[in-house]
Amino acid sequence: MTRNPAVEPPKVGNTLAELRQSRALSLDELSRLAGVSKSMLSQIERNQANPTVAVVWRLANALGVPLGQLLDGERPALPAITTVAGHATPSLRSPDGKCELRILGPIELAGQFEWYELTVQPGGRLESQAHEPGSREHLTVLGD
């Protein structure tokens, strides 16, 4: 039988251990706070036991974190800052060549948040499709 990682339960062990240690709690102290046995906590932290939702809920409450933080903790964090070289930034030119639109936002945020740098030469005009209903647009104009 082949394992499908998409259906594997989340491993909360490392996240649980990090949260417990960051709060300077011993296994015994967290056990008392959460109402979960010390041996069960040890097994969970070593990823040798798969806790029930009720146990994860108790642990999250005892640690003061949202339930999802324990369940999603094993996912790799996205980098906080991404650097892209100027030549690698996608850009579009208007048909008359007097407008250049540089796409500054990451592609994974397209449709949620998008930001651009638009350079317009005198007489330039840029036409585009309308935004989705409920969209907001913010504009900063810099000039010489």
Short mmCIF file of C-alpha atoms in Angstrom, two decimals:
data_model
loop_
_atom_site.label_atom_id
_atom_site.label_comp_id
_atom_site.label_asym_id
_atom_site.label_seq_id
_atom_site.Cartn_x
_atom_site.Cartn_y
_atom_site.Cartn_z
CA MET A 1 0.00 0.00 0.00
CA THR A 2 1.38 3.40 -0.99
CA ARG A 3 1.01 6.26 1.49
CA ASN A 4 -0.49 9.49 0.25
CA PRO A 5 0.97 12.46 2.16
CA ALA A 6 -2.19 14.45 1.45
CA VAL A 7 -4.20 12.12 3.71
CA GLU A 8 -1.61 11.77 6.47
CA PRO A 9 -2.67 13.37 9.76
CA PRO A 10 -0.67 16.44 10.77
CA LYS A 11 2.29 15.84 13.04
CA VAL A 12 1.93 18.22 15.95
CA GLY A 13 4.90 16.96 17.98
CA ASN A 14 7.58 19.48 17.06
CA THR A 15 5.18 22.40 17.30
CA LEU A 16 3.89 21.23 20.67
CA ALA A 17 7.43 20.82 22.04
CA GLU A 18 8.50 24.26 20.76
CA LEU A 19 5.44 25.96 22.25
CA ARG A 20 5.83 24.17 25.58
CA GLN A 21 9.54 25.00 25.81
CA SER A 22 9.03 28.64 24.77
CA ARG A 23 6.72 28.98 27.77
CA ALA A 24 9.26 27.25 30.05
CA LEU A 25 6.75 24.52 30.89
CA SER A 26 7.77 21.00 31.85
CA LEU A 27 5.83 18.01 30.56
CA ASP A 28 4.40 17.65 34.06
CA GLU A 29 3.22 21.29 34.16
CA LEU A 30 1.58 21.13 30.72
CA SER A 31 0.01 17.81 31.69
CA ARG A 32 -1.69 19.45 34.68
CA LEU A 33 -2.75 22.55 32.70
CA ALA A 34 -4.22 20.58 29.80
CA GLY A 35 -5.54 17.51 31.60
CA VAL A 36 -3.50 15.23 29.33
CA SER A 37 -1.22 12.54 30.77
CA LYS A 38 2.51 13.18 30.81
CA SER A 39 3.20 9.95 28.92
CA MET A 40 0.71 10.96 26.20
CA LEU A 41 2.37 14.39 25.88
CA SER A 42 5.76 12.73 25.53
CA GLN A 43 4.46 10.39 22.81
CA ILE A 44 2.81 13.30 20.95
CA GLU A 45 6.00 15.39 21.07
CA ARG A 46 7.96 12.45 19.62
CA ASN A 47 5.27 11.98 16.92
CA GLN A 48 4.60 8.48 18.24
CA ALA A 49 0.95 9.21 19.02
CA ASN A 50 -1.74 10.92 16.99
CA PRO A 51 -3.84 13.01 19.40
CA THR A 52 -7.59 13.33 19.09
CA VAL A 53 -9.16 16.69 18.29
CA ALA A 54 -10.24 16.95 21.93
CA VAL A 55 -6.64 16.49 23.13
CA VAL A 56 -5.30 19.05 20.62
CA TRP A 57 -8.05 21.46 21.74
CA ARG A 58 -7.03 21.03 25.41
CA LEU A 59 -3.37 21.57 24.56
CA ALA A 60 -4.10 24.67 22.47
CA ASN A 61 -6.16 26.17 25.30
CA ALA A 62 -3.50 25.36 27.89
CA LEU A 63 -0.82 26.99 25.71
CA GLY A 64 -3.03 29.95 24.75
CA VAL A 65 -2.76 29.40 21.00
CA PRO A 66 -5.38 28.83 18.28
CA LEU A 67 -6.14 25.19 17.52
CA GLY A 68 -4.87 25.63 13.96
CA GLN A 69 -1.43 26.65 15.16
CA LEU A 70 -0.84 23.16 16.51
CA LEU A 71 -2.31 21.50 13.42
CA ASP A 72 -0.51 23.67 10.86
CA GLY A 73 2.79 23.99 12.67
CA GLU A 74 4.66 21.44 10.57
CA ARG A 75 4.24 23.41 7.35
CA PRO A 76 7.31 25.32 6.25
CA ALA A 77 6.99 29.04 6.82
CA LEU A 78 7.08 31.32 3.81
CA PRO A 79 9.97 33.76 3.81
CA ALA A 80 9.03 37.10 5.35
CA ILE A 81 11.05 39.04 2.77
CA THR A 82 11.53 38.11 -0.85
CA THR A 83 14.10 39.93 -2.96
CA VAL A 84 13.65 40.06 -6.72
CA ALA A 85 16.20 41.60 -9.07
CA GLY A 86 14.91 44.53 -11.12
CA HIS A 87 15.46 42.70 -14.41
CA ALA A 88 13.36 39.78 -13.11
CA THR A 89 10.35 41.97 -12.33
CA PRO A 90 7.67 41.40 -15.00
CA SER A 91 6.57 44.52 -16.86
CA LEU A 92 4.04 45.45 -19.52
CA ARG A 93 4.11 48.32 -22.01
CA SER A 94 1.13 50.14 -23.42
CA PRO A 95 0.56 49.89 -27.18
CA ASP A 96 1.86 53.46 -27.64
CA GLY A 97 4.99 52.65 -25.59
CA LYS A 98 4.46 55.62 -23.27
CA CYS A 99 3.40 53.60 -20.23
CA GLU A 100 5.26 50.87 -18.42
CA LEU A 101 3.58 48.80 -15.72
CA ARG A 102 5.92 46.80 -13.47
CA ILE A 103 4.34 44.01 -11.44
CA LEU A 104 5.79 44.21 -7.93
CA GLY A 105 3.64 41.74 -5.97
CA PRO A 106 4.20 38.00 -5.75
CA ILE A 107 2.14 35.87 -8.11
CA GLU A 108 0.67 33.83 -5.24
CA LEU A 109 -1.18 36.94 -4.01
CA ALA A 110 -2.70 37.79 -7.40
CA GLY A 111 -6.40 38.42 -7.00
CA GLN A 112 -6.02 39.21 -3.29
CA PHE A 113 -3.38 41.94 -3.16
CA GLU A 114 -1.61 43.35 -6.17
CA TRP A 115 0.76 46.26 -6.43
CA TYR A 116 2.42 47.86 -9.39
CA GLU A 117 4.76 50.65 -10.39
CA LEU A 118 3.33 52.61 -13.30
CA THR A 119 5.50 55.06 -15.24
CA VAL A 120 3.60 57.31 -17.64
CA GLN A 121 5.35 59.61 -20.12
CA PRO A 122 3.62 62.82 -21.26
CA GLY A 123 0.69 61.93 -23.49
CA GLY A 124 0.73 58.32 -22.32
CA ARG A 125 -2.46 56.39 -21.77
CA LEU A 126 -3.07 53.00 -20.24
CA GLU A 127 -6.39 51.20 -20.50
CA SER A 128 -7.16 48.00 -18.63
CA GLN A 129 -10.03 45.76 -17.64
CA ALA A 130 -12.24 46.73 -14.70
CA HIS A 131 -11.46 45.26 -11.29
CA GLU A 132 -13.69 42.75 -9.53
CA PRO A 133 -16.66 44.20 -7.61
CA GLY A 134 -15.62 45.30 -4.13
CA SER A 135 -11.99 45.90 -5.14
CA ARG A 136 -10.13 48.88 -3.73
CA GLU A 137 -7.43 50.76 -5.52
CA HIS A 138 -4.83 52.99 -3.88
CA LEU A 139 -2.68 55.37 -5.87
CA THR A 140 0.41 57.38 -5.03
CA VAL A 141 1.55 59.92 -7.61
CA LEU A 142 5.20 60.94 -7.71
CA GLY A 143 6.33 63.64 -10.07
CA ASP A 144 9.29 65.77 -10.98
#
